[in-house]
Coordinates of C-alpha atoms and ligand atoms in Angstrom, one line a residue:
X265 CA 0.0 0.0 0.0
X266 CA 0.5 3.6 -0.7
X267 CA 0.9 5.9 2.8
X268 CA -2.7 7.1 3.1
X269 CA -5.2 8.8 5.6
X270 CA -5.0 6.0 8.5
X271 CA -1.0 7.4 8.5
X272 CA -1.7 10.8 9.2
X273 CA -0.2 12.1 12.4
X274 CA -3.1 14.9 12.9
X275 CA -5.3 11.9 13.4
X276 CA -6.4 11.4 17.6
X277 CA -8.8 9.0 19.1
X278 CA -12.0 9.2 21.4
X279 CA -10.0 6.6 23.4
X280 CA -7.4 9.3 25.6
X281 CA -5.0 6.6 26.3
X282 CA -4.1 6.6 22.5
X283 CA -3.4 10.2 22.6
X284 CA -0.4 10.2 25.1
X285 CA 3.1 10.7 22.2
X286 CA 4.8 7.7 24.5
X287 CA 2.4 5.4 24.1
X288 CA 3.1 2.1 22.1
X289 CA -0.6 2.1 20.7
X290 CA -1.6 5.3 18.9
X291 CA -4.6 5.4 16.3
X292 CA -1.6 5.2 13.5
X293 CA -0.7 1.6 14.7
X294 CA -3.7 -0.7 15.4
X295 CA -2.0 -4.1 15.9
X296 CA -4.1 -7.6 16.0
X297 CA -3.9 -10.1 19.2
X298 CA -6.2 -12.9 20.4
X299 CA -7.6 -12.0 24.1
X300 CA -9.6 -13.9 26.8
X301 CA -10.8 -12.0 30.1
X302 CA -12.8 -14.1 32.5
X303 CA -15.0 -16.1 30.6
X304 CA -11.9 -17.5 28.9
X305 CA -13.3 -17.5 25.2
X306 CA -10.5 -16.2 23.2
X307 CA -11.2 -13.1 21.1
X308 CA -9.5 -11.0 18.1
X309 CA -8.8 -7.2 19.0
X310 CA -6.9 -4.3 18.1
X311 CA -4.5 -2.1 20.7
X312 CA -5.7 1.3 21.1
X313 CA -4.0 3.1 23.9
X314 CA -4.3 1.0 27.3
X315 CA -7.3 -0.8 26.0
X316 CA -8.2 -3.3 23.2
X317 CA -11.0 -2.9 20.8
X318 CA -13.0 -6.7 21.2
X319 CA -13.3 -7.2 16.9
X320 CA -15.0 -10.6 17.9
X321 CA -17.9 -8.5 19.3
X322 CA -17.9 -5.9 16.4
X323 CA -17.6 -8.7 14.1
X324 CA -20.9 -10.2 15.6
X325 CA -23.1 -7.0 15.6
X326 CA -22.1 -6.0 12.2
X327 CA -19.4 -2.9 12.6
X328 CA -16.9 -4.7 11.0
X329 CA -17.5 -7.5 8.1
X330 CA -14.1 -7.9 6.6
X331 CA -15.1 -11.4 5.4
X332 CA -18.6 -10.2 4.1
X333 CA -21.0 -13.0 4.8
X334 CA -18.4 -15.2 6.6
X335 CA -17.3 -14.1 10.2
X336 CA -13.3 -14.1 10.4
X337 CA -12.8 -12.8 14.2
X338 CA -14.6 -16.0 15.6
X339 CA -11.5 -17.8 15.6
X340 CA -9.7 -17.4 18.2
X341 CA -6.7 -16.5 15.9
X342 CA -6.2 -14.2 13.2
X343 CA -5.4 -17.0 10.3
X344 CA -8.9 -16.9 8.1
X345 CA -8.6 -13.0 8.2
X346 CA -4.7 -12.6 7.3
X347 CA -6.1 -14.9 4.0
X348 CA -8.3 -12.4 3.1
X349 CA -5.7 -10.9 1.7
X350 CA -3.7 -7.3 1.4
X351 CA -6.8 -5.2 0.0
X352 CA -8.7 -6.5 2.6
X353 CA -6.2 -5.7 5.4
X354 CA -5.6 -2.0 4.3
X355 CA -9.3 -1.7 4.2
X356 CA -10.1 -2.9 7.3
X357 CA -7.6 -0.8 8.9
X358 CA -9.2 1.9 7.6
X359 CA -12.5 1.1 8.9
X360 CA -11.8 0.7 12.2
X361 CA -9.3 3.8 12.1
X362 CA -12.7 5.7 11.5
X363 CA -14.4 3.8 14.2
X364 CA -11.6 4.7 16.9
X365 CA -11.2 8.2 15.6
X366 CA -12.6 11.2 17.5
X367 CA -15.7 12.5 16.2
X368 CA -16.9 9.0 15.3
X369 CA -20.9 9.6 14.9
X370 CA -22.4 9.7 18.3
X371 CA -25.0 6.5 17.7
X372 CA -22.1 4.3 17.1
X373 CA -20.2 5.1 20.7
X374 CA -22.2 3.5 23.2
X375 CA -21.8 -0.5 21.5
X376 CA -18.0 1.0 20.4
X377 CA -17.3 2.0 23.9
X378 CA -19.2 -1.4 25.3
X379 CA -16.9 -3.5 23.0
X380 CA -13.5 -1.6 24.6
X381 CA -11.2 -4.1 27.1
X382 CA -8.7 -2.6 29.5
X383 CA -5.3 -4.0 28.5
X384 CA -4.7 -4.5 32.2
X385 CA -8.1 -6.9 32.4
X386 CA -7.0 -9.2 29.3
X387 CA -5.0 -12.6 28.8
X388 CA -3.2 -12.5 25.6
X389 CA -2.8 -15.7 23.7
X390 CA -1.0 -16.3 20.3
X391 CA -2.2 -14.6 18.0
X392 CA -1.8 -17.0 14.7
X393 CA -2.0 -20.8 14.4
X394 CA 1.9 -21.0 13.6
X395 CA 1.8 -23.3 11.0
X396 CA 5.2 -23.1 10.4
X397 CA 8.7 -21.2 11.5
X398 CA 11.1 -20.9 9.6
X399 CA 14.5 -19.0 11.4
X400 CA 17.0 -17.3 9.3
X401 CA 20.4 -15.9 9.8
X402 CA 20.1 -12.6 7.6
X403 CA 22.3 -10.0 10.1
X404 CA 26.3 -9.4 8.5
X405 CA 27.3 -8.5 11.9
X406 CA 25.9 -11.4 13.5
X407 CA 27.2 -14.2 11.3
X408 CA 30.2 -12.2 11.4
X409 CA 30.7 -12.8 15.2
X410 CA 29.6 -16.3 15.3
X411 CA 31.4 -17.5 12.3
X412 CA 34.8 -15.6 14.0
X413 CA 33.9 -17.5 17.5
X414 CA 33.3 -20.6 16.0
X415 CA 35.3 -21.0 12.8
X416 CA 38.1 -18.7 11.3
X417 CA 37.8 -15.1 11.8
X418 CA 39.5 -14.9 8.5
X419 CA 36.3 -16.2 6.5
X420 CA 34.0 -15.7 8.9
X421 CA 31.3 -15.5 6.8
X422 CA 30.4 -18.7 4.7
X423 CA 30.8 -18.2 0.8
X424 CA 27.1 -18.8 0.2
X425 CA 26.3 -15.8 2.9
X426 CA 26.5 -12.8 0.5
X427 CA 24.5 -14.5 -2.1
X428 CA 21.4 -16.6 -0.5
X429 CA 19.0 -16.1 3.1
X430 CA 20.4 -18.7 5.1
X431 CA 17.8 -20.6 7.1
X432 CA 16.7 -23.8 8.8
X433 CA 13.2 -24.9 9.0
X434 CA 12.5 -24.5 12.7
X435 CA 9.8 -26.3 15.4
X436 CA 6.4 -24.3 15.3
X437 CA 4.7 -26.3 17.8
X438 CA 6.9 -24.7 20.7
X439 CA 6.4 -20.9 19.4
X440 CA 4.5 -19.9 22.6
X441 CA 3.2 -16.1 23.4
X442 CA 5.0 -13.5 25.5
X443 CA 4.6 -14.5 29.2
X444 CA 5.2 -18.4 28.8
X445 CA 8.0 -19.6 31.2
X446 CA 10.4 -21.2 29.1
X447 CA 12.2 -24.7 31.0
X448 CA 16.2 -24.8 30.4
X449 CA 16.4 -27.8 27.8
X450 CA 18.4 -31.4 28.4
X451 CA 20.6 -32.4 25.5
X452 CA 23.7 -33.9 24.5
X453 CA 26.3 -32.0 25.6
X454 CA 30.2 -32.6 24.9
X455 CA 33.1 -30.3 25.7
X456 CA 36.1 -30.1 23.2
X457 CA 38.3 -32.3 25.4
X458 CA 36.1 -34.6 26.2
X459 CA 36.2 -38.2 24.7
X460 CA 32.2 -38.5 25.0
X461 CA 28.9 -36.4 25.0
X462 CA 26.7 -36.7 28.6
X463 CA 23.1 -36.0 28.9
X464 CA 22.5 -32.8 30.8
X465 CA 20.9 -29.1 31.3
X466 CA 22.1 -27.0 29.2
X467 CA 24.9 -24.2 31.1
X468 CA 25.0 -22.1 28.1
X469 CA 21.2 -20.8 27.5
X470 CA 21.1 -18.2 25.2
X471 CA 18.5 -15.2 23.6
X472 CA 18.2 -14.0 20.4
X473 CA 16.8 -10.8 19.4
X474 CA 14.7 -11.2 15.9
X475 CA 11.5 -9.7 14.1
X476 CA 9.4 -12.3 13.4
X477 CA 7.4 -12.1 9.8
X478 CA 3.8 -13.2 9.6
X479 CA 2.6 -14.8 6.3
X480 CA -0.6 -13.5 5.1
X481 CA -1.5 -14.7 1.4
X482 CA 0.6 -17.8 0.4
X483 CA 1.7 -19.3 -3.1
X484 CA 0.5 -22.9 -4.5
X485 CA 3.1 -25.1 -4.5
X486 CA 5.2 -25.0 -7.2
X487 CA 5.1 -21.2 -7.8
X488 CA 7.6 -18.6 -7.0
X489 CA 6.8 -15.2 -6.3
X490 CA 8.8 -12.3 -6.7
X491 CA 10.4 -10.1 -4.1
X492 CA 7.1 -7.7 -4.7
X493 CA 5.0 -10.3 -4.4
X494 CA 6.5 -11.4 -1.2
X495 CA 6.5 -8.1 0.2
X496 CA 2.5 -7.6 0.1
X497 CA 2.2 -11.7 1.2
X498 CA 3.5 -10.3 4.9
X499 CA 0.5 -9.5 7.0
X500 CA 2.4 -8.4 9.9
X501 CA 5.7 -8.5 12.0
X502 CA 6.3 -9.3 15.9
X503 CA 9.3 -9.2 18.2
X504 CA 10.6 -12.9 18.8
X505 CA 13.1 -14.4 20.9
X506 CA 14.7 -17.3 19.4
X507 CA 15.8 -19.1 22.7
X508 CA 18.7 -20.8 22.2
X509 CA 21.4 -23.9 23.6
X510 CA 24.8 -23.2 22.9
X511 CA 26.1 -26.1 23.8
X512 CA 23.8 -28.4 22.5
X513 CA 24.5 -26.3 19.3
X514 CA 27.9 -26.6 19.1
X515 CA 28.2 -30.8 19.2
X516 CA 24.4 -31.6 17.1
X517 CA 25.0 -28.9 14.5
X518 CA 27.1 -30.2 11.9
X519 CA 26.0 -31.2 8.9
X520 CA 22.4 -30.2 9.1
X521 CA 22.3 -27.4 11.4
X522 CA 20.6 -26.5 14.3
X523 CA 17.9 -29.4 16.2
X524 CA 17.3 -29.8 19.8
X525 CA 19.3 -26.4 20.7
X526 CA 16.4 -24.0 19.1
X527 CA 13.2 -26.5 19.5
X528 CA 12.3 -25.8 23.0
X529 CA 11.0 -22.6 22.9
X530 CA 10.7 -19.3 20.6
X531 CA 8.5 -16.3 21.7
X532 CA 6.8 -14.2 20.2
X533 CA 5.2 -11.1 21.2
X534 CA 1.0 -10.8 21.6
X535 CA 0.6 -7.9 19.0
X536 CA 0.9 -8.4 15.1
X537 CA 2.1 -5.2 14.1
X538 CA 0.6 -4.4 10.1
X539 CA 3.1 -4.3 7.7
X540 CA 0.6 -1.1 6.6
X541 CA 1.4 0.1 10.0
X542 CA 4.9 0.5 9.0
X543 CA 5.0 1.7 5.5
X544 CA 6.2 5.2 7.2
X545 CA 9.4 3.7 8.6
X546 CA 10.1 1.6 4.9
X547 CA 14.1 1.8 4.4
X548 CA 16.3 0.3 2.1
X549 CA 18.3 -2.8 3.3
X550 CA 22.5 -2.0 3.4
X551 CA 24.5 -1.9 0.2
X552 CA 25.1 -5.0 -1.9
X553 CA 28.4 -6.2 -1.0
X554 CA 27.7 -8.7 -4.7
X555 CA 24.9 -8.0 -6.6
X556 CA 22.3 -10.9 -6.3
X557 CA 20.4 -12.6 -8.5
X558 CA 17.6 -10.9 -10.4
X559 CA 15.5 -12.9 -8.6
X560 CA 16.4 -11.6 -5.0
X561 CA 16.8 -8.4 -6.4
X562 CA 14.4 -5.0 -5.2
X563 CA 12.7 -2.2 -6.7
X564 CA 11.5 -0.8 -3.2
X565 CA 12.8 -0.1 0.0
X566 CA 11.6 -3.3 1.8
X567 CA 12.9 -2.9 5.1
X568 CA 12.1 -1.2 8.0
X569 CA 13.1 1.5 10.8
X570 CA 12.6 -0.3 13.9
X571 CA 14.5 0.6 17.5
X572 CA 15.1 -2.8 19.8
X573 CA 15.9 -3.3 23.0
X574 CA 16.8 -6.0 25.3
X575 CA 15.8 -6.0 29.2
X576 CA 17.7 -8.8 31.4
X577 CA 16.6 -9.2 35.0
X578 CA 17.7 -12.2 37.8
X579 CA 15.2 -13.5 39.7
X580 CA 13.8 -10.7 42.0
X581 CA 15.7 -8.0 40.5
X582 CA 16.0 -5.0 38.5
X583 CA 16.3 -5.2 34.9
X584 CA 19.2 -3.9 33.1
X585 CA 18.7 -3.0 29.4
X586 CA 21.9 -5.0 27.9
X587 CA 21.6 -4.1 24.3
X588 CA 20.0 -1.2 21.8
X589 CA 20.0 -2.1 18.4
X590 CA 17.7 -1.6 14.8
X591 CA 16.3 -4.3 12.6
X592 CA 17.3 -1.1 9.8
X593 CA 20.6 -3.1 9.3
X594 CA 19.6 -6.0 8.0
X595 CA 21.7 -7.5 4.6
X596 CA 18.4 -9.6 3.5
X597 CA 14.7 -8.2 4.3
X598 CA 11.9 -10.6 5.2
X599 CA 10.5 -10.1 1.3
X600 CA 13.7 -11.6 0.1
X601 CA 13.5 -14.0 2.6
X602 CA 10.0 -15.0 1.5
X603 CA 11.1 -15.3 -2.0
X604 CA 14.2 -17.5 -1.5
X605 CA 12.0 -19.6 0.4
X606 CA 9.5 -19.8 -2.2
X607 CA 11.4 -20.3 -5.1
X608 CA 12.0 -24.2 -5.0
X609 CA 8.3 -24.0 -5.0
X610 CA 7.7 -24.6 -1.1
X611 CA 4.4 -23.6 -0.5
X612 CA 3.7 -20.7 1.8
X613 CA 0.3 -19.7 3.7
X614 CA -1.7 -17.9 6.3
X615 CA 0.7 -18.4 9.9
X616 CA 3.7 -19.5 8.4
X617 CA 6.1 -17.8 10.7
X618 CA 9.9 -16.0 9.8
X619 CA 12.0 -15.5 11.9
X620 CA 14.6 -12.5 10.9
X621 CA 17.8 -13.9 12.5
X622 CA 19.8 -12.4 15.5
X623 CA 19.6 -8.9 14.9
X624 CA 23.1 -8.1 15.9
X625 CA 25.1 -3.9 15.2
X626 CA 28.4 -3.5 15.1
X627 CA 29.4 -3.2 19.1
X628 CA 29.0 -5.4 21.9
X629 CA 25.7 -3.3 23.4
X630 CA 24.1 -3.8 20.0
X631 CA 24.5 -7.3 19.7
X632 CA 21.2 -9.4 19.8
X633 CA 22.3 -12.9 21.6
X634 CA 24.7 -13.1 25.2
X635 CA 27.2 -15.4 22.7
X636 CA 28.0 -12.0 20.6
X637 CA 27.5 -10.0 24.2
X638 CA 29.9 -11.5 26.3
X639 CA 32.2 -13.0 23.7
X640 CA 31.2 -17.0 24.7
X641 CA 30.9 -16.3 28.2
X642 CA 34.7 -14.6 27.9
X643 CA 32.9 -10.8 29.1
X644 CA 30.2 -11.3 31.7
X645 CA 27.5 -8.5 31.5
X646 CA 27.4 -7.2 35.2
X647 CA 23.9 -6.6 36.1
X648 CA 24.1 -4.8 38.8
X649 CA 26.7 -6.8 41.3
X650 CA 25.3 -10.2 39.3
X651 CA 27.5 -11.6 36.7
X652 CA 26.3 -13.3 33.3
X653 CA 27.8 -14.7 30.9
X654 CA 24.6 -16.9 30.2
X655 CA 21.0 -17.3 31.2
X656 CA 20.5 -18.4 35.1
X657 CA 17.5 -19.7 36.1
X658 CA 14.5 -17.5 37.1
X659 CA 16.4 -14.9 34.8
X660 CA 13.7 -13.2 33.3
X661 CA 14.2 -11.5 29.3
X662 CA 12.2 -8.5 27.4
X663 CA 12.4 -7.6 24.2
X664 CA 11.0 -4.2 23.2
X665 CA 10.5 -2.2 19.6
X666 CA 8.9 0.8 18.4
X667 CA 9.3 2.8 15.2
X668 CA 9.7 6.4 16.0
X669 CA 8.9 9.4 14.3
X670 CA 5.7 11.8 14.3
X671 CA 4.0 9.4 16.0
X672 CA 5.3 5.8 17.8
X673 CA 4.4 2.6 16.1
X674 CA 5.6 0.0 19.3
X675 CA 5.3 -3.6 19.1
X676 CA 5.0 -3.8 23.0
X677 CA 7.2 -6.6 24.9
X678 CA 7.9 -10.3 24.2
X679 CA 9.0 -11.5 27.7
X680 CA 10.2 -14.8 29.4
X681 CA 11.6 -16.2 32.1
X682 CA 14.0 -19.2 32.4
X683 CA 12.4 -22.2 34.5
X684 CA 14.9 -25.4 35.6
X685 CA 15.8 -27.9 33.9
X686 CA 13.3 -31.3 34.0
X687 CA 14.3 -34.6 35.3
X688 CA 16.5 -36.2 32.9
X689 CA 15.0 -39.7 31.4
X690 CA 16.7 -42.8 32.9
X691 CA 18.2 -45.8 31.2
X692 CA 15.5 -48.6 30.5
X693 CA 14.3 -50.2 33.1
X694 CA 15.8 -47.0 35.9
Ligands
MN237 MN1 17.6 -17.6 15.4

C-alpha cells in the first residue's frame, strides 16, 4: 500500500489513552492479538492506547464485516482474516481507524465503547496458528561474530552468505506467546576435550533478538513469487526471541544445522504489528556487498526502521537494558526471505512464521544474543553486582520495539523467564 489517511499524524482517538506521544498504541498503529478475560473464550482485538477494541464482538453486531458473509474474528486466531488478503487488510484498517477516531458519529459510541477491554483486564494468547517457523540468519554482523567464535575469523562469513538467506526450518509447535516460562532444555552435551557427549541441562542458555514475519497470502506449491509479491504476502511483524542452547548447538550442528538447541522454545510477542502500519518507517536494506540474483533483487525499500531493545533481569531484580540495536541493518529483508523460500516452490500460507535472524550492530551493546554479548561467556554483563555470561534460572528477558517518528508505532514486549531444567529420562528399566 500507498501511505494514506490511517497514516496521518493529525489523526487522535475518542479513546485518551491513545493520545499520550509515548504510548506504544496510537490510532496510526492498530496491531491484532487474540484475548480472553474471564470467561476465557479467546477473542480477536486491536491495541488502542491502554485498551483493546473486542473485533470478535464488532464482528458479531455487524461494525466490521471484513469477510462479508463469513465471520473471520470467531476464531480465536487471526489466520482466516490474514487470507483475506492485502486489500482487505488496508481496508479494514481503515475502517476501524474511522471507528476509533474522534468525532466517530455519536450512535455508534455506546456499542463501540461497550466493546472496549482494558489491557490490564486481558490474557493475551498467540495470535496466529503457527503453522510453520522458519529461522534465518540474515544479520552481517551477527554471522560475522559467530562465524569468528566458531570458525576462522579470516572467512567468517560462509561463501554462500552474501548471495542466498540462510535458514533452517524451525519447530512451530513450541512458538508460545510472550509470558510463557520457558524450561532450560536437556541435551547432549560434549566439551572439546572430552572423549564422550553426557546428557545434561544445558549451562549455556542463550536469547536471540529477531523480528518475526507473519505470512498472510501464500503461493500454490510450485510457484515462485517475486520479491514484490513477497513483500505484500506479509500480513504483519512481531518481536521474537529465538531461545537458544549453545552447547547443544555446538556438538548436534554439523552437517544439518541447528535441532534440539532451538526446538524448545521461541516467543513471540502478543501484537501483530501491520506491515501497513509500517510503511512510514520503509528503508532500504544496506548496500550490496555482490549483486544478487535478479530474482532476490528490489525495486522498493523493503525494510524497516525499527528501534530494539533488550531488558535482562535475575530472579527478583532490576532489569538492566543490555543491548540497543535496529532491525534497519539487516543485509536480507523478510520479502527476500519470503522469496528465496518460495522459489523451490515450497508452499507458503496464512501463519507460516519467519524469523529474521539475531539482529546483531556493530558493538557489543548492539548485539542481539549473550554469545556475541559476552564474547562466549569470555565478558560477563554485570547486572548490577550479578554476573552473566549466560541465562540463570529464574532470569527473566524482554524484548521491546517501536518505530519512532511523528508518531510511535511499538510492538509492546515479548518477555520470558527461564524455568529449571526437568528430570532427565533414565536408562531402560531406571
Ligand atoms: Mn535464530
Amino acid at each position: 500500500m500507498a501511505q494514506d489517511d490511517t497514516h496521518d499524524p493529525a489523526r487522535r482517538s475518542w479513546v485518551d489513552s491513545a493520545n499520550d506521544p509515548a504510548c506504544d498504541f496510537p490510532i496510526q498503529n492498530l496491531p491484532y492479538g487474540a484475548f480472553s478475560t474471564g470467561d476465557g473464550a479467546v477473542r480477536i482485538g486491536v491495541a488502542i492506547g491502554e485498551a483493546i477494541l473486542d473485533l470478535t464482538a464488532l464482528e458479531a453486531v455487524g461494525l466490521v464485516r471484513p469477510g462479508g458473509e463469513t465471520a473471520v474474528f470467531d476464531q480465536g486466531v487471526l489466520n482466516p482474516f490474514m487470507a483475506l488478503g492485502p486489500e482487505v487488510w488496508t481496508e479494514t484498517r481503515r475502517q476501524i481507524a474511522g471507528l476509533l477516531e474522534a468525532g466517530v458519529e455519536e450512535r455508534l459510541r455506546a456499542p463501540l465503547e461497550a466493546a472496549l477491554v482494558p489491557q490490564a483486564a486481558a490474557q493475551m494468547h498467540l495470535p496466529v496458528f503457527v503453522r510453520s517457523y522458519t529461522d534465518f540468519y540474515a544479520s552481517k554482523e551477527h554471522a560475522t561474530n559467530v562465524g569468528s567464535m566458531f570458525r576462522d575469523p579470516e572467512n567468517a562469513l560462509t561463501p554462500n552468505w552474501l548471495h542466498i538467506p540462510i535458514g533452517y526450518n524451525g519447530r512451530a509447535s513450541t512458538v508460545v506467546v510472550s509470558g510463557t516460562a520457558i524450561r532450560r532444555p536437556l541435551g547432549q552435551l560434549k566439551g572439546p576435550e572430552d572423549d564422550a557427549p553426557r546428557l545434561g541441562a544445558s549451562a549455556r542458555l542463550d536469547i536471540e533478538l529477531e523480528l518475526g514475519a507473519l505470512v498472510g497470502t501464500g503461493n500454490p506449491m510450485g510457484q515462485p513469487v517475486s520479491t514484490a509479491e513477497a513483500y505484500e504476502m506479509i500480513f504483519g511483524y512481531v518481536l521474537l526471541n529465538d531461545w537458544s542452547a549453545r552447547d547443544i548447538q555446538v556438538w548436534e550442528y554439523q552437517p544439518l544445522g541447528p535441532f534440539q538447541a532451538k526446538a524448545f522454545g521461541t516467543s513471540i510477542s502478543p501484537w501483530v504489528v501491520t506491515r501497513d502500519a509500517l510503511e512510514p518507517y520503509r528503508c532500504p536494506t544496506p548496500p550490496r556487498e555482490r549483486e544478487l540474483l535478479p530474482y532476490l533483487q528490489e525495486a522498493t525499500p523493503n525494510n524497516f526502521d525499527i528501534r530494539l531493545e533488550i531488558d535482562l533481569a535475575p530472579a527478583g531484580g532490576t532489569p538492566v537494558t543490555v543491548s540497543r540495536t535496529n532491525y534497519r541493518g539487516m543485509y536480507y529483508s523478510a520479502a527476500q526471505q519470503l522469496t528465496h523460500h518460495a522459489l523451490s516452490g515450497c508452499a507458503m500460507g496464512p501463519g507460516d512464521l519467519l524469523g529474521s535472524g539475531t539482529i546483531s550492530g556493530e558493538s557489543p551493546e548492539s548485539c542481539g544474543s549473550l554469545l556475541e554479548m559476552t564474547w562466549n561467556g569470555r565478558d560477563p554483563l554485570d547486572l548490577g553486582g550479578e554476573k552473566r555470561g549466560f541465562l540463570q534460572d529464574g532470569d527473566s528477558v524482554t524484548l521491546r520495539g517501536w518505530c519512532e517518528g511523528a508518531y510511535r508505532i511499538g510492538f509492546g514486549s515479548c518477555e520470558g523467564t527461564v524455568l529449571p531444567a526437568p528430570e532427565a529420562p533414565g536408562a531402560p528399566g531406571d
